[in-house]
Coordinates of C-alpha atoms and ligand atoms in Angstrom, one line a residue:
X1 CA 0.0 0.0 0.0
X2 CA 2.7 2.5 0.9
X3 CA 5.5 2.7 -1.7
X4 CA 8.1 5.0 -0.4
X5 CA 7.3 5.3 3.3
X6 CA 7.3 2.4 5.7
X7 CA 6.1 2.4 9.2
X8 CA 5.5 -0.1 11.9
X9 CA 3.8 0.4 15.3
X10 CA 4.3 -1.8 18.3
X11 CA 3.1 -1.9 21.9
X12 CA 0.2 -3.0 24.0
X13 CA -2.7 -0.9 25.2
X14 CA -1.9 -1.4 28.9
X15 CA 1.8 -2.2 28.5
X16 CA 4.7 0.3 29.1
X17 CA 4.6 2.2 25.8
X18 CA 3.6 2.5 22.2
X19 CA 6.2 3.0 19.5
X20 CA 6.5 3.7 15.9
X21 CA 9.3 3.6 13.4
X22 CA 8.7 5.7 10.4
X23 CA 11.1 5.2 7.4
X24 CA 11.4 7.0 4.1
X25 CA 11.0 10.6 5.2
X26 CA 13.5 12.9 3.5
X27 CA 16.3 14.6 5.3
X28 CA 16.1 18.2 6.2
X29 CA 12.5 18.3 7.4
X30 CA 12.2 20.5 10.5
X31 CA 10.6 18.4 13.2
X32 CA 10.1 18.6 16.9
X33 CA 8.1 16.8 19.6
X34 CA 5.8 19.8 20.2
X35 CA 4.4 19.5 16.6
X36 CA 3.6 15.8 17.1
X37 CA 2.1 16.4 20.5
X38 CA -0.4 18.8 19.1
X39 CA -2.1 16.0 17.2
X40 CA -1.7 13.5 20.0
X41 CA -3.5 16.0 22.2
X42 CA -6.2 16.5 19.6
X43 CA -6.7 12.7 19.4
X44 CA -7.4 12.5 23.1
X45 CA -10.0 15.2 23.0
X46 CA -13.6 14.3 22.1
X47 CA -17.0 13.6 23.7
X48 CA -17.8 10.0 24.2
X49 CA -14.5 8.7 25.6
X50 CA -14.2 6.5 28.5
X51 CA -12.1 6.9 31.6
X52 CA -8.8 6.1 29.9
X53 CA -8.4 9.6 28.3
X54 CA -8.4 11.2 31.7
X55 CA -5.3 9.0 32.6
X56 CA -3.2 9.5 29.5
X57 CA -1.3 12.6 28.5
X58 CA 0.1 11.4 25.2
X59 CA 3.5 12.8 24.3
X60 CA 6.0 11.6 21.6
X61 CA 9.6 11.2 22.5
X62 CA 11.8 11.3 19.5
X63 CA 14.4 8.6 19.8
X64 CA 16.0 8.6 16.3
X65 CA 16.0 10.1 12.9
X66 CA 16.0 13.7 14.0
X67 CA 19.2 15.7 14.9
X68 CA 19.5 19.5 15.4
X69 CA 15.7 19.8 14.9
X70 CA 15.7 18.3 11.4
X71 CA 15.2 14.8 10.0
X72 CA 18.3 13.1 8.8
X73 CA 16.8 10.6 6.4
X74 CA 17.3 7.8 8.9
X75 CA 14.2 6.0 10.4
X76 CA 12.3 8.2 12.7
X77 CA 11.7 6.4 16.0
X78 CA 8.9 7.7 18.3
X79 CA 7.9 6.5 21.8
X80 CA 4.6 7.3 23.6
X81 CA 4.5 6.2 27.3
X82 CA 1.2 4.6 28.5
X83 CA 0.5 6.3 31.9
X84 CA -2.0 3.6 32.6
X85 CA 0.9 1.1 32.7
X86 CA 1.5 2.2 36.4
X87 CA -2.0 0.8 37.2
X88 CA -1.4 -2.5 35.4
X89 CA 2.2 -3.5 36.0
X90 CA 1.7 -4.9 39.5
X91 CA -2.0 -6.0 39.0
X92 CA -3.3 -9.5 39.3
X93 CA -5.2 -9.7 36.1
X94 CA -8.6 -11.4 36.2
X95 CA -9.0 -14.1 33.5
X96 CA -10.9 -12.9 30.4
X97 CA -12.6 -15.8 28.8
X98 CA -15.9 -14.5 27.4
X99 CA -15.2 -13.0 23.9
X100 CA -17.0 -9.8 23.0
X101 CA -18.9 -10.0 19.7
X102 CA -17.4 -7.5 17.2
X103 CA -14.0 -7.4 19.0
X104 CA -10.9 -9.4 18.1
X105 CA -11.1 -11.5 21.3
X106 CA -12.4 -14.7 19.7
X107 CA -10.7 -14.6 16.3
X108 CA -7.4 -13.7 18.0
X109 CA -7.6 -16.7 20.3
X110 CA -8.4 -19.0 17.4
X111 CA -5.6 -17.5 15.3
X112 CA -2.8 -17.5 17.8
X113 CA -4.0 -20.2 20.2
X114 CA -4.2 -17.8 23.2
X115 CA -5.3 -19.3 26.5
X116 CA -6.4 -15.8 27.8
X117 CA -8.4 -13.3 25.6
X118 CA -6.7 -10.2 26.9
X119 CA -3.8 -11.0 24.7
X120 CA -6.0 -10.2 21.6
X121 CA -7.5 -7.1 23.2
X122 CA -4.1 -5.6 24.1
X123 CA -3.0 -5.2 20.5
X124 CA -6.5 -5.0 18.8
X125 CA -7.2 -1.9 21.0
X126 CA -7.5 1.4 19.3
X127 CA -4.9 2.6 21.7
X128 CA -2.5 1.7 18.9
X129 CA -3.8 4.6 16.8
X130 CA -1.8 7.0 19.1
X131 CA 1.3 5.7 17.4
X132 CA -0.2 6.2 14.0
X133 CA -1.2 9.8 14.8
X134 CA 2.4 10.5 15.8
X135 CA 3.6 9.1 12.4
X136 CA 0.9 11.0 10.7
X137 CA 2.0 14.2 12.3
X138 CA 5.4 13.8 10.7
X139 CA 3.7 13.2 7.3
X140 CA 1.7 16.3 7.8
X141 CA 4.9 18.3 8.4
X142 CA 6.2 17.1 5.1
X143 CA 3.0 17.9 3.3
X144 CA 2.9 21.4 4.8
X145 CA 6.3 22.1 3.1
X146 CA 4.4 21.8 -0.2
X147 CA 1.4 23.8 0.8
X148 CA -0.7 20.6 1.3
X149 CA -2.9 20.4 4.4
X150 CA -5.0 17.6 5.9
X151 CA -8.1 17.9 8.1
X152 CA -11.3 16.2 9.0
X153 CA -14.6 16.3 10.8
X154 CA -17.5 14.3 11.8
X155 CA -20.7 14.2 9.5
X156 CA -22.8 11.7 11.4
X157 CA -23.1 10.1 14.8
X158 CA -25.6 7.4 15.7
X159 CA -27.9 8.5 12.9
X160 CA -27.7 12.2 13.7
X161 CA -26.5 13.9 10.4
X162 CA -24.7 17.1 10.0
X163 CA -25.8 19.6 7.2
X164 CA -22.8 21.2 5.8
X165 CA -23.4 23.6 2.8
X166 CA -21.4 22.4 -0.2
X167 CA -19.9 25.8 -0.6
X168 CA -18.4 25.9 2.9
X169 CA -14.6 25.8 2.4
X170 CA -12.9 22.9 3.8
X171 CA -10.6 25.1 5.9
X172 CA -13.7 26.6 7.5
X173 CA -15.1 23.1 8.2
X174 CA -11.9 22.0 9.9
X175 CA -11.8 25.1 12.0
X176 CA -15.5 24.9 13.0
X177 CA -15.1 21.2 13.8
X178 CA -12.3 22.0 16.3
X179 CA -14.7 24.4 18.1
X180 CA -16.9 21.7 19.6
X181 CA -16.3 18.3 21.4
X182 CA -17.9 16.1 18.7
X183 CA -15.7 17.7 15.9
X184 CA -18.7 18.6 13.7
X185 CA -18.7 21.8 11.7
X186 CA -22.5 22.1 11.8
X187 CA -23.2 24.0 15.0
X188 CA -26.8 22.9 15.1
X189 CA -26.0 19.2 14.6
X190 CA -23.1 19.2 17.1
X191 CA -25.2 19.4 20.2
X192 CA -27.7 16.9 18.8
X193 CA -24.8 14.5 18.2
X194 CA -23.6 15.1 21.8
X195 CA -27.0 14.3 23.0
X196 CA -27.1 11.2 20.9
X197 CA -23.9 10.0 22.7
X198 CA -25.2 11.0 26.0
X199 CA -28.4 8.9 25.5
X200 CA -26.3 6.0 24.3
X201 CA -24.3 6.1 27.5
X202 CA -27.5 6.2 29.5
X203 CA -28.8 3.2 27.6
X204 CA -25.6 1.4 28.1
X205 CA -25.0 1.5 24.4
X206 CA -22.2 2.6 22.0
X207 CA -22.7 4.5 18.8
X208 CA -20.7 4.8 15.5
X209 CA -20.6 7.5 12.9
X210 CA -19.2 8.9 9.7
X211 CA -16.1 11.0 9.3
X212 CA -15.0 13.0 6.4
X213 CA -11.2 13.5 5.8
X214 CA -9.9 15.9 3.2
X215 CA -6.5 16.8 1.7
X216 CA -6.2 20.2 0.3
X217 CA -3.6 21.7 -2.1
X218 CA -2.8 18.4 -3.7
X219 CA -0.9 18.7 -7.0
X220 CA -2.4 16.9 -10.1
X221 CA -0.9 13.5 -10.9
X222 CA -0.2 11.6 -7.6
X223 CA -1.1 8.0 -7.8
X224 CA -1.5 6.0 -11.0
X225 CA -4.1 4.3 -13.2
X226 CA -1.3 2.0 -14.7
X227 CA -1.2 -0.5 -11.8
X228 CA -3.9 -1.6 -9.5
X229 CA -1.7 -1.2 -6.4
X230 CA -0.6 2.3 -7.3
X231 CA -4.2 3.7 -7.7
X232 CA -4.4 6.3 -4.9
X233 CA -8.1 5.6 -4.1
X234 CA -7.2 2.0 -3.5
X235 CA -4.3 3.0 -1.2
X236 CA -6.6 5.5 0.6
X237 CA -9.3 2.9 0.9
X238 CA -6.9 0.4 2.5
X239 CA -5.4 3.0 4.9
X240 CA -8.9 3.9 6.0
X241 CA -10.1 0.4 6.5
X242 CA -7.0 -0.3 8.6
X243 CA -8.3 2.0 11.3
X244 CA -9.9 -0.1 14.1
X245 CA -13.8 -0.1 13.9
X246 CA -13.8 1.4 10.4
X247 CA -15.9 -0.9 8.2
X248 CA -16.6 1.3 5.2
X249 CA -15.0 4.0 3.1
X250 CA -16.0 6.0 0.0
X251 CA -14.0 8.5 -2.1
X252 CA -16.3 11.6 -2.4
X253 CA -20.0 10.8 -2.3
X254 CA -19.4 7.5 -4.0
X255 CA -22.6 5.7 -2.8
X256 CA -24.8 8.7 -3.6
X257 CA -23.1 8.8 -7.1
X258 CA -24.0 5.2 -7.7
X259 CA -27.7 6.2 -7.6
X260 CA -27.3 9.1 -10.2
X261 CA -27.0 9.2 -13.9
X262 CA -23.4 9.8 -15.1
X263 CA -24.1 13.3 -16.4
X264 CA -25.0 14.4 -12.9
X265 CA -21.9 12.7 -11.4
X266 CA -18.8 13.7 -13.4
X267 CA -17.1 17.0 -12.7
X268 CA -17.2 19.0 -15.9
X269 CA -13.9 20.7 -17.1
X270 CA -13.9 24.5 -17.5
X271 CA -11.2 26.7 -19.1
X272 CA -10.4 29.8 -17.2
X273 CA -9.1 33.0 -18.9
X274 CA -5.6 32.3 -17.5
X275 CA -5.5 28.9 -19.3
X276 CA -6.2 26.8 -16.2
X277 CA -8.5 23.8 -16.5
X278 CA -10.8 23.8 -13.4
X279 CA -13.7 22.0 -11.9
X280 CA -16.7 23.6 -10.3
X281 CA -17.8 20.4 -8.5
X282 CA -15.9 17.6 -6.7
X283 CA -18.0 14.5 -6.9
X284 CA -15.0 12.4 -7.8
X285 CA -13.5 13.2 -4.4
X286 CA -10.3 14.5 -6.0
X287 CA -9.4 11.4 -7.9
X288 CA -9.9 10.3 -11.5
X289 CA -8.4 7.0 -12.7
X290 CA -6.7 6.6 -9.3
X291 CA -4.8 9.8 -9.9
X292 CA -5.3 13.1 -8.1
X293 CA -7.0 15.8 -10.2
X294 CA -6.1 18.8 -8.1
X295 CA -9.4 19.0 -6.2
X296 CA -9.5 18.2 -2.6
X297 CA -9.1 14.5 -1.9
X298 CA -12.2 13.5 0.2
X299 CA -12.4 10.2 2.0
X300 CA -15.7 9.3 3.9
X301 CA -15.3 6.8 6.5
X302 CA -17.9 4.7 8.3
X303 CA -17.1 3.6 11.9
X304 CA -19.2 0.9 13.6
X305 CA -20.3 1.3 17.2
X306 CA -17.5 -0.1 19.2
X307 CA -17.8 -3.6 20.5
X308 CA -17.3 -3.0 24.2
X309 CA -20.9 -2.4 25.4
X310 CA -22.2 -2.0 28.9
X311 CA -25.4 -3.8 27.8
X312 CA -24.7 -7.5 27.8
X313 CA -24.5 -9.5 24.5
X314 CA -24.8 -13.2 24.3
X315 CA -21.5 -15.1 24.1
X316 CA -19.8 -18.1 25.4
X317 CA -17.5 -18.5 28.4
X318 CA -14.7 -20.5 26.8
X319 CA -13.4 -21.6 30.2
X320 CA -16.7 -22.9 31.5
X321 CA -17.7 -24.2 28.1
X322 CA -21.2 -22.7 28.3
X323 CA -23.2 -19.7 27.2
X324 CA -22.6 -16.5 29.1
X325 CA -23.3 -12.8 28.7
X326 CA -20.4 -10.5 27.9
X327 CA -18.7 -8.8 30.9
X328 CA -17.9 -5.0 30.6
X329 CA -14.4 -3.7 30.3
X330 CA -13.8 0.1 30.6
X331 CA -13.9 1.6 27.2
X332 CA -15.2 4.4 25.0
X333 CA -18.9 5.0 24.2
X334 CA -18.2 6.8 20.9
X335 CA -14.7 7.2 19.7
X336 CA -15.8 8.9 16.4
X337 CA -14.8 12.5 17.3
X338 CA -11.3 11.3 18.4
X339 CA -11.0 9.1 15.3
X340 CA -11.1 12.2 13.1
X341 CA -7.4 12.7 14.0
X342 CA -6.6 9.1 13.1
X343 CA -8.3 9.5 9.7
X344 CA -6.2 12.6 9.1
X345 CA -3.0 10.8 10.1
X346 CA -3.6 7.9 7.7
X347 CA -4.6 10.2 4.9
X348 CA -1.5 12.3 5.5
X349 CA 0.8 9.1 5.4
X350 CA -0.8 7.9 2.1
X351 CA -0.6 11.3 0.4
X352 CA 2.9 12.0 1.7
X353 CA 3.9 8.6 0.3
X354 CA 2.4 9.3 -3.1
X355 CA 4.1 12.7 -3.2
X356 CA 7.5 11.1 -2.5
X357 CA 6.7 8.5 -5.1
X358 CA 6.1 11.3 -7.6
X359 CA 9.1 13.4 -6.7
X360 CA 11.7 10.9 -5.5
X361 CA 14.8 12.3 -3.7
X362 CA 16.5 11.9 -0.3
X363 CA 16.3 15.4 1.0
X364 CA 13.9 18.3 1.0
X365 CA 16.5 20.3 -0.8
X366 CA 16.4 17.8 -3.7
X367 CA 12.6 17.4 -3.7
X368 CA 11.5 21.1 -3.6
X369 CA 12.8 22.1 -7.0
X370 CA 11.1 19.1 -8.5
X371 CA 7.8 20.0 -7.0
X372 CA 8.1 23.5 -8.5
X373 CA 8.3 22.2 -12.0
X374 CA 5.4 19.6 -11.8
X375 CA 3.1 19.8 -14.8
X376 CA -0.2 21.5 -14.0
X377 CA -3.7 21.2 -15.5
X378 CA -3.4 24.3 -17.7
X379 CA -3.2 24.6 -21.5
X380 CA 0.4 25.9 -21.6
X381 CA 1.5 22.7 -19.9
X382 CA -0.5 20.4 -22.3
X383 CA 0.6 20.9 -25.9
X384 CA -1.3 18.4 -28.1
X385 CA 0.0 16.9 -31.4
X386 CA -3.5 17.1 -32.8
X387 CA -2.9 14.9 -35.8
X388 CA -3.9 11.4 -37.0
X389 CA -1.6 8.6 -35.7
X390 CA -1.2 4.9 -35.5
X391 CA 0.0 2.7 -32.7
X392 CA 3.2 1.8 -34.5
X393 CA 3.9 5.4 -35.7
X394 CA 6.9 5.6 -33.4
X395 CA 8.8 3.2 -35.7
X396 CA 11.0 4.8 -38.4
X397 CA 9.1 5.9 -41.5
X398 CA 9.5 3.8 -44.6
X399 CA 11.4 5.0 -47.7
X400 CA 8.4 7.0 -48.9
X401 CA 8.6 8.9 -45.8
X402 CA 5.2 7.6 -44.6
X403 CA 4.6 6.0 -41.3
X404 CA 4.5 2.2 -41.4
X405 CA 1.1 0.5 -41.5
X406 CA 0.2 -1.9 -38.8
X407 CA 1.4 -5.4 -39.8
X408 CA -1.2 -8.1 -39.9
X409 CA -0.9 -10.7 -37.1
X410 CA 0.5 -13.2 -39.8
X411 CA 3.2 -10.8 -40.8
X412 CA 4.2 -10.4 -37.3
X413 CA 4.5 -14.1 -36.8
X414 CA 6.5 -14.6 -40.0
X415 CA 9.0 -12.0 -38.9
X416 CA 9.3 -13.7 -35.5
X417 CA 9.9 -17.1 -37.3
X418 CA 12.7 -15.6 -39.5
X419 CA 14.2 -14.0 -36.4
X420 CA 14.4 -17.4 -34.6
X421 CA 16.0 -19.1 -37.6
X422 CA 18.7 -16.5 -37.9
Ligands
EPS501 C1 -10.1 0.6 23.7 C2 -10.5 0.7 25.0 C3 -10.2 1.9 25.8 C4 -10.0 3.1 25.0 C5 -8.9 2.7 24.1 C6 -9.5 1.8 23.0 O1 -9.1 1.8 26.6 P1 -9.1 1.1 28.1 O2 -9.4 -0.3 27.8 O3 -7.8 1.3 28.7 O4 -10.2 1.8 28.8 O5 -9.8 4.2 25.7 O6 -8.4 3.8 23.4 C7 -7.3 4.4 24.0 C8 -6.7 3.9 25.1 C9 -6.8 5.4 23.2 O7 -5.7 6.0 23.5 O8 -7.5 5.8 22.2 C10 -10.3 -0.6 22.8 O9 -10.6 -1.6 23.4 O10 -10.2 -0.5 21.6

């Protein structure tokens, strides 16, 4: 999925720490812990969290890859301590033998042969996303150097929908979303969403929702239609689905588009006086043929209600070998507002990767000039031959000066036969 960047996270939810090694970032990128901590802090804030967020104060410690305030090109190594570890290190841990439907408890035990379900939980926990947000913050720093920004907001929680006017700029949506504790740019819907979460808590329930992530200022031409695994929408899709509890993703309003005739879906192309080719709509979500078209990349992500529910669900006690209701473990009621920051992080990593794929280079110094000369969607960058041609026209013209005609399949075979004889 990632082509130029690699990153690996490790660490358990209630273990000593989380860590991430991020490789492939160019040298010369200004980076410090404070920048990363801003996003870590944002990830902790949001209505619907459980008690854990009152314990943690996530901070990234840079252990490698940065010297003198700049990246060196070496792997960037980040460590985030779990403050909750202090509460767990000496604890006698009660056996956990009743798997929660919807969590990784049962599948993990079957897959790895665990004799205690907590082993699945510890790594399947969305606590891991703190490490991704730290890596994503580095990717955001890189993108920022090129005027590319990433943001997100909540559009739906537990069936309560936001109404965001299409003409509201994304930058304003991001800003407004940070202004309330459900991260929703619609100030009318925001309290309704908070009330929905509150009622879910009272009813011992959990609720999911929908997040929209957007990348602004993206140049045309990132990704590729030439290979399935280089299509940027595929890479974004995979990245979004890798977020715990995310079960659906669409690029732009893809599902709504599927219900409309084509003429109402595709973003018509207009020529501006200065020669730029522009779109007035963005139903493609910024991607055509798996390639960025210069409009904001928009990914919409569906998050299920999380599986740790106060209300009991039917399950089986694997130790007793008999049906048993689930037991509650402290958790979040609605992590959707916090997950916005995780969506942003994964988007930033994928787009930073596609940018590096396009530009190559080991240092910012090398990469910057290449970015400046990227072809743009404007007439002056797109001279057309505007003449009749044939597939084989690139072969030398024959003696009459005409382009060769396409050989028949038999001619081609004959030529090959002669070639093998000689
Ligand atoms: C999570 C359960 C809760 C969440 C956790 C994800 O943790 P705990 O079991 O310690 O109460 O708070 O998320 C985080 C700790 C975090 O940093 O986002 C789960 O089971 O997925």
